[in-house]
Short mmCIF file of C-alpha atoms and ligand atoms in Angstrom, two decimals:
data_model
loop_
_atom_site.label_atom_id
_atom_site.label_comp_id
_atom_site.label_asym_id
_atom_site.label_seq_id
_atom_site.Cartn_x
_atom_site.Cartn_y
_atom_site.Cartn_z
CA MET A 35 2.28 -22.05 -22.47
CA THR A 36 4.80 -21.55 -19.68
CA ARG A 37 4.63 -23.97 -16.80
CA TYR A 38 4.98 -22.43 -13.41
CA PRO A 39 3.99 -24.17 -10.23
CA PHE A 40 1.35 -21.79 -8.90
CA PRO A 41 -0.32 -23.60 -6.04
CA LYS A 42 -3.97 -24.56 -6.10
CA GLY A 43 -6.01 -21.85 -4.40
CA PHE A 44 -3.48 -19.15 -5.32
CA LEU A 45 -5.11 -15.77 -4.72
CA TRP A 46 -5.05 -14.03 -8.10
CA GLY A 47 -6.69 -10.64 -8.06
CA GLY A 48 -6.28 -6.90 -7.92
CA ALA A 49 -5.67 -4.21 -5.33
CA THR A 50 -7.09 -0.79 -4.50
CA ALA A 51 -7.45 1.65 -1.61
CA ALA A 52 -10.63 3.36 -0.46
CA ASN A 53 -9.31 6.90 -0.81
CA GLN A 54 -8.13 6.31 -4.37
CA ILE A 55 -11.33 4.77 -5.75
CA GLU A 56 -14.38 5.58 -3.64
CA GLY A 57 -14.97 9.31 -3.95
CA GLY A 58 -18.14 10.29 -2.06
CA TYR A 59 -15.73 12.05 0.29
CA ASN A 60 -18.50 13.83 2.16
CA GLU A 61 -21.33 11.33 1.70
CA GLY A 62 -22.76 8.88 4.19
CA ASN A 63 -21.51 10.97 7.16
CA LYS A 64 -17.91 10.27 6.24
CA GLY A 65 -15.35 12.51 7.92
CA LEU A 66 -12.35 14.05 6.18
CA ASN A 67 -9.12 12.14 6.01
CA ILE A 68 -5.58 12.86 4.91
CA ALA A 69 -6.20 11.98 1.27
CA ASP A 70 -9.06 14.51 1.11
CA VAL A 71 -6.67 17.41 1.69
CA LEU A 72 -3.97 16.30 -0.74
CA PRO A 73 -4.20 18.14 -4.06
CA GLY A 74 -3.50 16.73 -7.50
CA GLY A 75 -0.43 17.63 -9.53
CA LYS A 76 3.15 18.48 -8.64
CA ALA A 77 2.34 20.05 -5.28
CA ARG A 78 1.20 16.74 -3.86
CA TYR A 79 4.54 14.96 -3.80
CA GLU A 80 6.22 18.05 -2.36
CA PHE A 81 3.66 18.08 0.44
CA LEU A 82 4.20 14.40 1.07
CA VAL A 83 7.95 14.55 1.47
CA LYS A 84 8.78 18.12 2.52
CA PRO A 85 8.18 19.78 5.89
CA GLY A 86 5.36 22.16 6.65
CA PHE A 87 2.11 20.83 5.11
CA ASP A 88 -0.96 22.62 6.58
CA PHE A 89 -3.64 19.89 6.13
CA GLU A 90 -6.17 22.44 4.78
CA ILE A 91 -8.28 22.45 1.62
CA HIS A 92 -7.60 25.43 -0.71
CA PRO A 93 -10.28 25.10 -3.40
CA ASP A 94 -9.21 28.28 -5.18
CA GLN A 95 -5.65 27.00 -5.58
CA TYR A 96 -5.86 23.27 -6.16
CA PHE A 97 -7.98 20.43 -7.49
CA TYR A 98 -8.64 17.55 -5.06
CA PRO A 99 -8.88 14.35 -7.12
CA ASN A 100 -9.73 12.00 -4.24
CA HIS A 101 -13.03 13.79 -3.57
CA GLU A 102 -14.76 12.07 -6.46
CA ALA A 103 -11.98 9.62 -7.39
CA ILE A 104 -13.54 7.05 -9.75
CA ASP A 105 -16.83 6.99 -7.85
CA PHE A 106 -16.57 3.39 -6.69
CA TYR A 107 -18.81 4.52 -3.84
CA HIS A 108 -21.73 4.50 -6.29
CA ARG A 109 -20.39 2.16 -8.99
CA TYR A 110 -19.00 -0.72 -6.95
CA LYS A 111 -21.46 -3.21 -8.44
CA GLU A 112 -20.37 -2.50 -11.99
CA ASP A 113 -16.67 -2.64 -10.99
CA ILE A 114 -16.96 -5.85 -9.02
CA ALA A 115 -18.79 -7.46 -11.95
CA LEU A 116 -15.78 -6.60 -14.13
CA PHE A 117 -13.38 -8.11 -11.59
CA ALA A 118 -15.54 -11.22 -11.53
CA GLU A 119 -15.43 -11.41 -15.31
CA MET A 120 -11.62 -11.52 -15.11
CA GLY A 121 -12.00 -14.40 -12.67
CA PHE A 122 -10.58 -12.64 -9.58
CA LYS A 123 -10.17 -14.93 -6.60
CA ALA A 124 -9.34 -12.02 -4.30
CA PHE A 125 -9.93 -8.29 -4.20
CA ARG A 126 -7.71 -6.13 -2.02
CA MET A 127 -9.47 -3.01 -0.79
CA SER A 128 -9.33 -0.85 2.28
CA ILE A 129 -11.90 0.44 4.71
CA ALA A 130 -11.87 4.20 5.13
CA TRP A 131 -11.55 4.71 8.90
CA THR A 132 -13.51 7.97 8.51
CA ARG A 133 -16.57 6.18 7.13
CA ILE A 134 -16.71 4.17 10.35
CA PHE A 135 -15.51 6.84 12.80
CA PRO A 136 -15.73 10.21 10.99
CA ASN A 137 -13.39 12.02 13.37
CA GLY A 138 -11.64 8.93 14.63
CA ASN A 139 -12.36 9.48 18.33
CA GLU A 140 -16.12 8.86 18.54
CA VAL A 141 -17.48 6.15 20.80
CA GLU A 142 -20.24 4.96 18.48
CA PRO A 143 -19.57 3.99 14.86
CA ASN A 144 -21.34 5.51 11.88
CA GLN A 145 -24.01 3.07 10.68
CA GLU A 146 -24.05 4.33 7.09
CA GLY A 147 -20.37 3.62 6.75
CA LEU A 148 -20.71 0.13 8.19
CA GLU A 149 -23.59 -0.62 5.85
CA PHE A 150 -21.64 0.53 2.80
CA TYR A 151 -18.91 -2.06 3.36
CA ASP A 152 -21.52 -4.73 4.15
CA ARG A 153 -22.88 -4.16 0.66
CA VAL A 154 -19.44 -4.25 -0.96
CA PHE A 155 -18.46 -7.50 0.78
CA GLU A 156 -21.79 -9.09 -0.12
CA GLU A 157 -21.29 -8.15 -3.74
CA LEU A 158 -17.82 -9.73 -3.74
CA HIS A 159 -19.14 -12.92 -2.15
CA LYS A 160 -21.87 -13.11 -4.77
CA TYR A 161 -19.07 -13.89 -7.25
CA GLY A 162 -16.92 -15.97 -4.91
CA ILE A 163 -14.27 -13.23 -4.62
CA GLU A 164 -12.45 -13.13 -1.30
CA PRO A 165 -12.05 -9.65 0.18
CA VAL A 166 -8.53 -8.89 1.43
CA VAL A 167 -8.93 -5.83 3.58
CA THR A 168 -6.35 -3.23 4.57
CA ILE A 169 -7.37 -1.60 7.82
CA SER A 170 -5.47 1.63 7.24
CA HIS A 171 -4.30 2.71 3.81
CA TYR A 172 -3.10 6.33 3.97
CA GLU A 173 -6.56 7.38 5.25
CA MET A 174 -6.06 8.59 8.78
CA PRO A 175 -8.93 10.77 10.05
CA LEU A 176 -7.97 14.41 9.64
CA TYR A 177 -9.31 15.25 13.06
CA LEU A 178 -6.79 12.91 14.67
CA VAL A 179 -4.06 14.53 12.62
CA LYS A 180 -4.99 18.05 13.61
CA GLU A 181 -6.13 17.61 17.18
CA TYR A 182 -3.88 14.78 18.30
CA GLY A 183 -0.79 15.08 16.10
CA GLY A 184 -1.34 11.76 14.33
CA TRP A 185 0.41 8.62 15.53
CA ARG A 186 2.83 10.63 17.69
CA ASN A 187 0.06 10.67 20.25
CA ARG A 188 -0.40 7.46 22.23
CA GLU A 189 -4.13 8.13 22.62
CA VAL A 190 -4.54 7.31 18.95
CA VAL A 191 -3.77 3.67 19.78
CA THR A 192 -6.99 3.54 21.81
CA PHE A 193 -9.04 5.04 18.98
CA PHE A 194 -7.49 2.57 16.55
CA GLU A 195 -8.32 -0.29 18.90
CA ARG A 196 -11.97 0.79 18.93
CA TYR A 197 -11.96 0.98 15.14
CA VAL A 198 -10.48 -2.50 14.64
CA ASN A 199 -12.75 -4.10 17.23
CA THR A 200 -15.73 -2.53 15.49
CA ILE A 201 -14.85 -3.74 12.01
CA PHE A 202 -13.76 -7.22 13.12
CA THR A 203 -17.01 -7.71 15.01
CA ARG A 204 -19.14 -6.35 12.21
CA TYR A 205 -17.46 -8.21 9.34
CA LYS A 206 -16.37 -11.39 11.05
CA ASP A 207 -18.47 -13.56 8.77
CA LYS A 208 -17.59 -11.65 5.64
CA VAL A 209 -13.82 -11.03 5.84
CA LYS A 210 -11.19 -13.54 6.87
CA ASN A 211 -8.11 -11.96 5.33
CA TRP A 212 -6.78 -8.69 6.76
CA MET A 213 -3.76 -6.42 6.68
CA THR A 214 -2.85 -3.76 9.23
CA PHE A 215 -1.06 -0.66 7.88
CA ASN A 216 -0.40 -0.16 4.19
CA GLU A 217 3.32 0.16 3.40
CA ILE A 218 4.04 0.85 7.03
CA ASN A 219 7.70 1.68 6.35
CA SER A 220 6.78 4.45 3.90
CA GLY A 221 6.34 6.78 6.88
CA LEU A 222 10.14 7.06 6.85
CA VAL A 223 9.90 9.02 3.60
CA MET A 224 6.27 10.19 3.56
CA PRO A 225 5.29 10.74 7.21
CA ILE A 226 2.03 12.49 6.32
CA ASN A 227 0.54 9.46 4.61
CA GLY A 228 1.82 6.83 6.96
CA LEU A 229 2.14 8.47 10.36
CA GLY A 230 -0.31 11.33 10.15
CA PHE A 231 1.91 14.29 10.78
CA SER A 232 4.08 16.72 8.89
CA ILE A 233 7.64 17.11 10.08
CA GLN A 234 8.43 20.75 10.62
CA THR A 235 12.23 20.72 10.65
CA GLU A 236 14.91 18.18 9.80
CA ASP A 237 15.89 18.05 13.48
CA ASP A 238 12.56 16.96 14.85
CA LYS A 239 12.35 14.13 12.37
CA TYR A 240 13.88 11.30 14.40
CA GLN A 241 12.27 11.25 17.84
CA PRO A 242 8.66 11.93 16.71
CA THR A 243 8.89 9.56 13.77
CA PHE A 244 10.06 6.59 15.78
CA GLN A 245 7.74 7.31 18.69
CA ALA A 246 4.89 7.36 16.19
CA TYR A 247 6.14 4.03 14.85
CA HIS A 248 6.16 2.57 18.33
CA HIS A 249 2.49 3.52 18.67
CA GLN A 250 1.68 2.04 15.28
CA PHE A 251 3.40 -1.20 16.20
CA LEU A 252 1.22 -1.36 19.32
CA GLY A 253 -1.82 -0.73 17.11
CA SER A 254 -0.70 -3.51 14.79
CA ALA A 255 -0.21 -6.00 17.65
CA ILE A 256 -3.60 -5.10 19.13
CA ALA A 257 -5.22 -5.62 15.74
CA VAL A 258 -3.56 -9.02 15.26
CA LYS A 259 -4.68 -10.26 18.67
CA ALA A 260 -8.22 -8.95 18.25
CA CYS A 261 -8.51 -10.41 14.76
CA HIS A 262 -7.54 -13.86 16.02
CA GLU A 263 -9.90 -13.60 18.99
CA ILE A 264 -12.92 -12.23 17.16
CA ILE A 265 -12.63 -14.03 13.81
CA PRO A 266 -11.83 -17.73 14.00
CA GLY A 267 -9.88 -18.92 10.99
CA SER A 268 -8.75 -15.43 10.05
CA GLN A 269 -5.33 -14.41 8.78
CA ILE A 270 -3.78 -11.01 9.30
CA GLY A 271 -0.59 -9.72 7.76
CA CYS A 272 1.67 -6.70 7.75
CA MET A 273 2.24 -4.72 4.58
CA ILE A 274 5.66 -3.42 3.64
CA LEU A 275 6.89 -1.33 0.74
CA PHE A 276 9.74 -3.62 -0.33
CA ALA A 277 12.38 -2.37 -2.74
CA PRO A 278 15.50 -4.56 -2.55
CA VAL A 279 18.64 -2.49 -2.13
CA TYR A 280 21.62 -3.22 -4.38
CA ALA A 281 25.12 -1.96 -3.76
CA PHE A 282 26.31 0.00 -6.78
CA ASP A 283 29.51 -2.07 -6.93
CA SER A 284 31.60 -4.48 -4.86
CA ASN A 285 33.34 -1.75 -2.86
CA PRO A 286 32.71 -2.99 0.70
CA GLN A 287 31.86 0.56 1.79
CA ASN A 288 29.03 0.60 -0.71
CA VAL A 289 27.94 -2.90 0.23
CA MET A 290 27.74 -1.93 3.91
CA HIS A 291 25.87 1.25 3.06
CA ALA A 292 23.35 -0.71 0.97
CA LEU A 293 22.90 -3.19 3.82
CA ARG A 294 22.18 -0.40 6.31
CA GLU A 295 19.64 1.19 3.97
CA GLU A 296 17.96 -2.17 3.49
CA GLN A 297 17.81 -2.86 7.21
CA LEU A 298 16.31 0.49 8.05
CA PHE A 299 13.85 0.84 5.21
CA ASN A 300 12.94 -2.72 4.24
CA TYR A 301 13.29 -4.67 7.46
CA PHE A 302 12.81 -2.43 10.50
CA CYS A 303 9.00 -2.48 10.55
CA GLY A 304 8.63 -6.06 9.37
CA ASP A 305 11.06 -7.27 12.02
CA VAL A 306 8.87 -5.79 14.75
CA GLN A 307 5.60 -6.97 13.25
CA VAL A 308 6.76 -10.46 12.25
CA ARG A 309 9.25 -11.30 14.99
CA GLY A 310 7.67 -9.21 17.72
CA GLU A 311 10.76 -7.33 18.78
CA TYR A 312 12.96 -4.42 17.82
CA PRO A 313 15.90 -5.65 15.71
CA ALA A 314 19.47 -5.28 16.92
CA PHE A 315 20.56 -2.87 14.19
CA ILE A 316 17.98 -0.23 15.15
CA LYS A 317 19.43 0.20 18.62
CA ARG A 318 22.62 1.73 17.25
CA TYR A 319 20.58 3.94 14.91
CA PHE A 320 18.51 5.17 17.87
CA LYS A 321 21.67 5.96 19.81
CA GLU A 322 23.26 7.83 16.93
CA HIS A 323 20.15 9.97 16.44
CA ASN A 324 19.40 10.57 20.12
CA ILE A 325 16.13 8.69 19.94
CA GLU A 326 14.75 7.52 23.25
CA LEU A 327 11.44 5.77 22.89
CA ASP A 328 8.81 6.04 25.55
CA ILE A 329 8.09 2.33 25.96
CA GLN A 330 5.60 1.60 28.73
CA ASP A 331 5.16 -1.49 30.88
CA GLY A 332 3.63 -4.28 28.88
CA ASP A 333 4.43 -2.79 25.46
CA LEU A 334 7.20 -5.20 24.57
CA GLU A 335 5.12 -8.18 25.68
CA LEU A 336 2.26 -6.94 23.53
CA LEU A 337 4.53 -6.72 20.47
CA LYS A 338 5.60 -10.30 21.08
CA GLU A 339 2.02 -11.52 21.40
CA GLY A 340 0.73 -9.72 18.31
CA THR A 341 2.90 -11.06 15.51
CA VAL A 342 1.40 -11.31 12.04
CA ASP A 343 0.48 -14.48 10.15
CA TYR A 344 1.90 -13.50 6.78
CA VAL A 345 4.01 -10.85 5.11
CA GLY A 346 2.20 -8.71 2.57
CA PHE A 347 4.29 -6.38 0.48
CA SER A 348 4.23 -4.09 -2.50
CA TYR A 349 6.87 -4.37 -5.17
CA TYR A 350 7.44 -1.80 -7.89
CA MET A 351 11.18 -1.27 -8.13
CA SER A 352 14.60 -1.95 -6.73
CA ARG A 353 16.97 0.68 -5.46
CA THR A 354 20.71 1.05 -6.04
CA GLU A 355 22.89 2.68 -3.41
CA LYS A 356 26.37 4.12 -3.12
CA LYS A 357 27.84 5.64 0.02
CA VAL A 358 28.89 8.88 -1.60
CA LYS A 359 26.57 9.92 -4.40
CA LEU A 360 26.94 12.68 -6.94
CA ASP A 361 23.82 14.68 -7.75
CA GLU A 362 23.84 13.66 -11.39
CA GLU A 363 23.76 9.99 -10.39
CA SER A 364 20.48 10.27 -8.54
CA SER A 365 17.66 8.15 -9.84
CA GLU A 366 15.23 10.95 -10.49
CA GLY A 367 11.69 9.71 -9.89
CA ASN A 368 12.48 6.37 -8.21
CA ILE A 369 10.18 7.11 -5.35
CA ILE A 370 12.41 5.82 -2.58
CA GLY A 371 15.61 7.31 -3.98
CA GLY A 372 18.99 5.79 -4.77
CA ILE A 373 21.12 6.20 -7.86
CA ARG A 374 20.44 5.17 -11.44
CA ASN A 375 21.00 1.50 -12.16
CA PRO A 376 22.64 1.23 -15.60
CA PHE A 377 21.05 -2.19 -16.16
CA LEU A 378 17.45 -1.05 -15.75
CA GLU A 379 14.92 0.96 -17.69
CA ALA A 380 12.38 3.16 -15.98
CA SER A 381 8.66 3.84 -16.37
CA ASP A 382 7.38 7.19 -17.64
CA TRP A 383 7.45 8.31 -14.02
CA GLY A 384 11.05 7.20 -13.44
CA TRP A 385 10.28 4.03 -11.45
CA GLU A 386 12.95 1.49 -12.37
CA ILE A 387 11.53 -1.72 -13.84
CA ASP A 388 13.16 -4.83 -12.40
CA PRO A 389 11.30 -8.17 -12.51
CA GLU A 390 14.34 -10.08 -11.27
CA GLY A 391 14.22 -7.79 -8.24
CA LEU A 392 10.86 -9.34 -7.38
CA ARG A 393 12.40 -12.82 -7.28
CA ILE A 394 15.21 -11.40 -5.14
CA SER A 395 12.68 -9.74 -2.80
CA LEU A 396 10.67 -12.93 -2.40
CA ASN A 397 13.81 -14.90 -1.56
CA LYS A 398 15.07 -12.27 0.87
CA LEU A 399 11.77 -12.01 2.71
CA TYR A 400 11.25 -15.74 2.92
CA ASP A 401 14.82 -16.37 4.08
CA ARG A 402 14.35 -13.80 6.81
CA TYR A 403 10.90 -14.61 8.11
CA GLN A 404 9.83 -18.09 6.92
CA LYS A 405 6.26 -16.84 6.79
CA PRO A 406 3.89 -17.06 3.82
CA LEU A 407 4.30 -14.07 1.52
CA PHE A 408 1.61 -12.19 -0.36
CA ILE A 409 2.38 -9.72 -3.17
CA VAL A 410 -0.43 -7.26 -2.61
CA GLU A 411 0.75 -4.59 -5.03
CA ASN A 412 2.75 -4.58 -8.25
CA GLY A 413 2.04 -2.93 -11.57
CA LEU A 414 2.97 -0.40 -14.19
CA GLY A 415 1.75 3.19 -14.05
CA ALA A 416 1.59 4.30 -17.70
CA TYR A 417 -0.18 6.65 -20.11
CA ASP A 418 -2.88 4.80 -22.06
CA LYS A 419 -4.40 5.79 -25.37
CA VAL A 420 -7.96 5.09 -26.37
CA GLU A 421 -7.97 4.30 -30.10
CA GLU A 422 -10.69 5.50 -32.43
CA ASP A 423 -12.40 2.14 -32.28
CA GLY A 424 -12.41 2.39 -28.47
CA SER A 425 -9.70 -0.23 -27.89
CA ILE A 426 -6.80 0.29 -25.50
CA ASN A 427 -3.75 -1.71 -26.50
CA ASP A 428 -1.62 -1.74 -23.37
CA ASP A 429 0.97 -4.30 -24.47
CA TYR A 430 3.63 -2.53 -22.35
CA ARG A 431 1.57 -3.33 -19.24
CA ILE A 432 1.12 -6.95 -20.27
CA ASP A 433 4.89 -7.26 -20.83
CA TYR A 434 5.60 -5.76 -17.43
CA LEU A 435 3.16 -8.02 -15.61
CA ARG A 436 4.19 -11.14 -17.52
CA GLU A 437 7.84 -10.70 -16.53
CA HIS A 438 6.90 -10.14 -12.89
CA ILE A 439 4.65 -13.19 -12.82
CA LYS A 440 7.47 -15.29 -14.29
CA ALA A 441 9.73 -14.01 -11.51
CA MET A 442 7.10 -15.15 -8.99
CA GLY A 443 7.05 -18.57 -10.61
CA GLU A 444 10.83 -18.79 -10.31
CA ALA A 445 10.68 -17.81 -6.66
CA ILE A 446 8.09 -20.49 -5.97
CA GLU A 447 10.50 -22.98 -7.59
CA ASP A 448 13.15 -21.55 -5.26
CA GLY A 449 11.00 -22.73 -2.37
CA VAL A 450 9.22 -19.53 -1.41
CA GLU A 451 5.70 -19.89 -0.01
CA LEU A 452 3.54 -17.42 -1.90
CA MET A 453 -0.16 -16.99 -1.12
CA GLY A 454 -1.25 -14.73 -3.91
CA TYR A 455 -0.84 -11.79 -6.22
CA THR A 456 -3.14 -8.78 -6.25
CA SER A 457 -1.70 -6.43 -8.84
CA TRP A 458 -2.05 -2.75 -8.13
CA GLY A 459 -4.76 -0.63 -9.56
CA CYS A 460 -6.81 -3.32 -11.27
CA ILE A 461 -9.00 -0.41 -12.31
CA ASP A 462 -7.60 3.08 -13.10
CA MET A 463 -7.72 5.42 -10.12
CA VAL A 464 -6.10 8.43 -8.49
CA SER A 465 -2.33 8.09 -8.18
CA MET A 466 -1.18 8.20 -4.59
CA SER A 467 2.07 10.09 -5.17
CA THR A 468 1.03 12.51 -7.92
CA GLY A 469 -2.76 12.74 -7.63
CA GLU A 470 -3.00 12.16 -11.38
CA PHE A 471 -5.59 10.08 -13.19
CA SER A 472 -3.28 9.84 -16.19
CA LYS A 473 -0.90 7.53 -14.30
CA ARG A 474 -2.94 4.44 -15.06
CA TYR A 475 -2.45 0.90 -13.76
CA GLY A 476 -5.76 -0.74 -14.55
CA TYR A 477 -7.04 -3.62 -16.62
CA VAL A 478 -10.14 -1.45 -16.70
CA TYR A 479 -9.85 2.05 -18.12
CA VAL A 480 -11.81 4.85 -16.46
CA ASP A 481 -12.67 7.94 -18.44
CA LYS A 482 -11.43 10.50 -15.96
CA HIS A 483 -8.64 13.03 -16.48
CA ASP A 484 -6.17 15.11 -14.53
CA ASP A 485 -8.34 18.24 -14.68
CA GLY A 486 -11.29 16.31 -13.25
CA SER A 487 -13.14 16.01 -16.56
CA GLY A 488 -14.46 12.71 -17.92
CA THR A 489 -17.59 10.59 -17.97
CA LEU A 490 -16.28 7.91 -15.56
CA GLU A 491 -17.22 5.31 -18.16
CA ARG A 492 -15.37 2.00 -17.76
CA LYS A 493 -13.67 0.22 -20.72
CA LYS A 494 -11.79 -3.06 -20.89
CA LYS A 495 -8.16 -2.80 -21.95
CA LYS A 496 -6.24 -5.51 -23.83
CA SER A 497 -4.65 -6.49 -20.50
CA PHE A 498 -8.14 -7.29 -19.16
CA TYR A 499 -8.46 -10.26 -21.50
CA TRP A 500 -4.82 -11.26 -20.97
CA TYR A 501 -5.16 -11.32 -17.16
CA LYS A 502 -8.40 -13.30 -17.43
CA ASP A 503 -6.44 -16.01 -19.27
CA VAL A 504 -3.63 -15.90 -16.72
CA ILE A 505 -6.08 -16.50 -13.89
CA GLU A 506 -8.07 -19.12 -15.75
CA SER A 507 -4.89 -21.11 -16.47
CA ASN A 508 -3.52 -20.55 -12.93
CA GLY A 509 -0.49 -18.75 -14.35
CA GLU A 510 0.28 -21.21 -17.13
CA LYS A 511 -0.85 -19.03 -19.99
CA LEU A 512 1.28 -15.92 -19.84
C1 BG6 B 786 1.81 2.19 -3.28
C2 BG6 B 786 0.57 2.59 -2.53
O1 BG6 B 786 2.88 2.90 -2.79
O2 BG6 B 786 1.90 2.45 -4.63
C3 BG6 B 786 -0.63 2.87 -3.40
O3 BG6 B 786 0.24 1.66 -1.55
C4 BG6 B 786 -0.19 3.57 -4.66
O4 BG6 B 786 -1.55 3.60 -2.65
C5 BG6 B 786 0.76 2.68 -5.43
O5 BG6 B 786 -1.21 4.02 -5.47
C6 BG6 B 786 1.24 3.25 -6.75
O6 BG6 B 786 1.75 4.53 -6.54
P1 BG6 B 786 1.25 5.76 -7.39
O7 BG6 B 786 1.89 6.94 -6.78
O8 BG6 B 786 1.74 5.50 -8.77
O9 BG6 B 786 -0.22 5.77 -7.29
#
């Protein structure tokens, strides 16, 4: 037994996103979204980070894993029963905007979509599991991408406002805990997912990206205000991809470089959403990159009025930076870049494993914002093997999670206010960055493979029983 001071009511659970679990991509009048046009395999990551993606489906060339995903759309009862068996207090999920507004710009919502989430929330409540709902998780309606240019277009703010008002009104008795945009800062490296457009040349990257961010910040502030008005007792947070940045060594040039990278990537969006204003450091960045935001009357007041209640973040890895890097030093695979850290090992996909970095992140975020924190994603993507007797012995995953939970315990001792922990991919699903099924995070195994084959049967892994004990003992039994 390890004794860590997890508070009473700590939200233990798991996290998912609609596009990665639901499938049923053309059922129930759902419209297409970004995830529906992203293929599986190597091409996907290239499309996400490189210019020129066409947002079309090419069935003869690629396989589209999100179309069926793990079929949560039809199997949610079975899956929620498994989460309940583990003792989940919270389940993080997202609503697919295109189930509610198939194109994104309709005036009337789609009833079938609304009813689907009614059923899911009711099923969660049946077991006393609190839904934690992300409003937008890499699922922007494709129509808004193609016809409006994604978040670059200010009109999208109005469509988003209609969407949030609709879901808050509909689910006000069923959902009290919300989050605005998943990993909002990821748009700086993967604009397609986060901002709904593909950069065409390096040069046009700055102005459109930050204008799109300005619109998203308005959307976030509108959502926060509406949530508070429509749902008494609700909480709504931001969601940041947080990877603490380390300087490679004590050379002050490297330390300054690491600080700049941290400010831009880790803090820029959170500063606006939590403090309600653009931070000082970004003004110099805007000047240096000739960025002039179109900020209209009332915008800055709105940002100030719509600050979030808590800071949600994902944590998978840290990042090590040096001002001048050699190619061979690059940390191949670490999704947000940097150079290799000689003190860390990496996952099979090159993501550097750093539990202490989670304690560092929690301290940094709490020092900066003094708001409750919520770890809404963390986990190990790994290959799993089903043994002949059907068991799946994922001790490597248990080790990873145990060390991260200990780091959380230490941070709580440090004085950090932590609301909960919903580890990523509590059930195997489509990988966001690679479109693979073989990059598995779950406590529950799903028989589905990279070529689309598989029965979709669910099996409990060893980590399923381990996590059940962790929750039951409120983090004492690790
Ligand atoms: C986060 C995303 O970046 O990481 C999730 O919010 C994603 O959508 C998760 O699935 C893990 O990344 P991947 O690429 O391994 O699925």
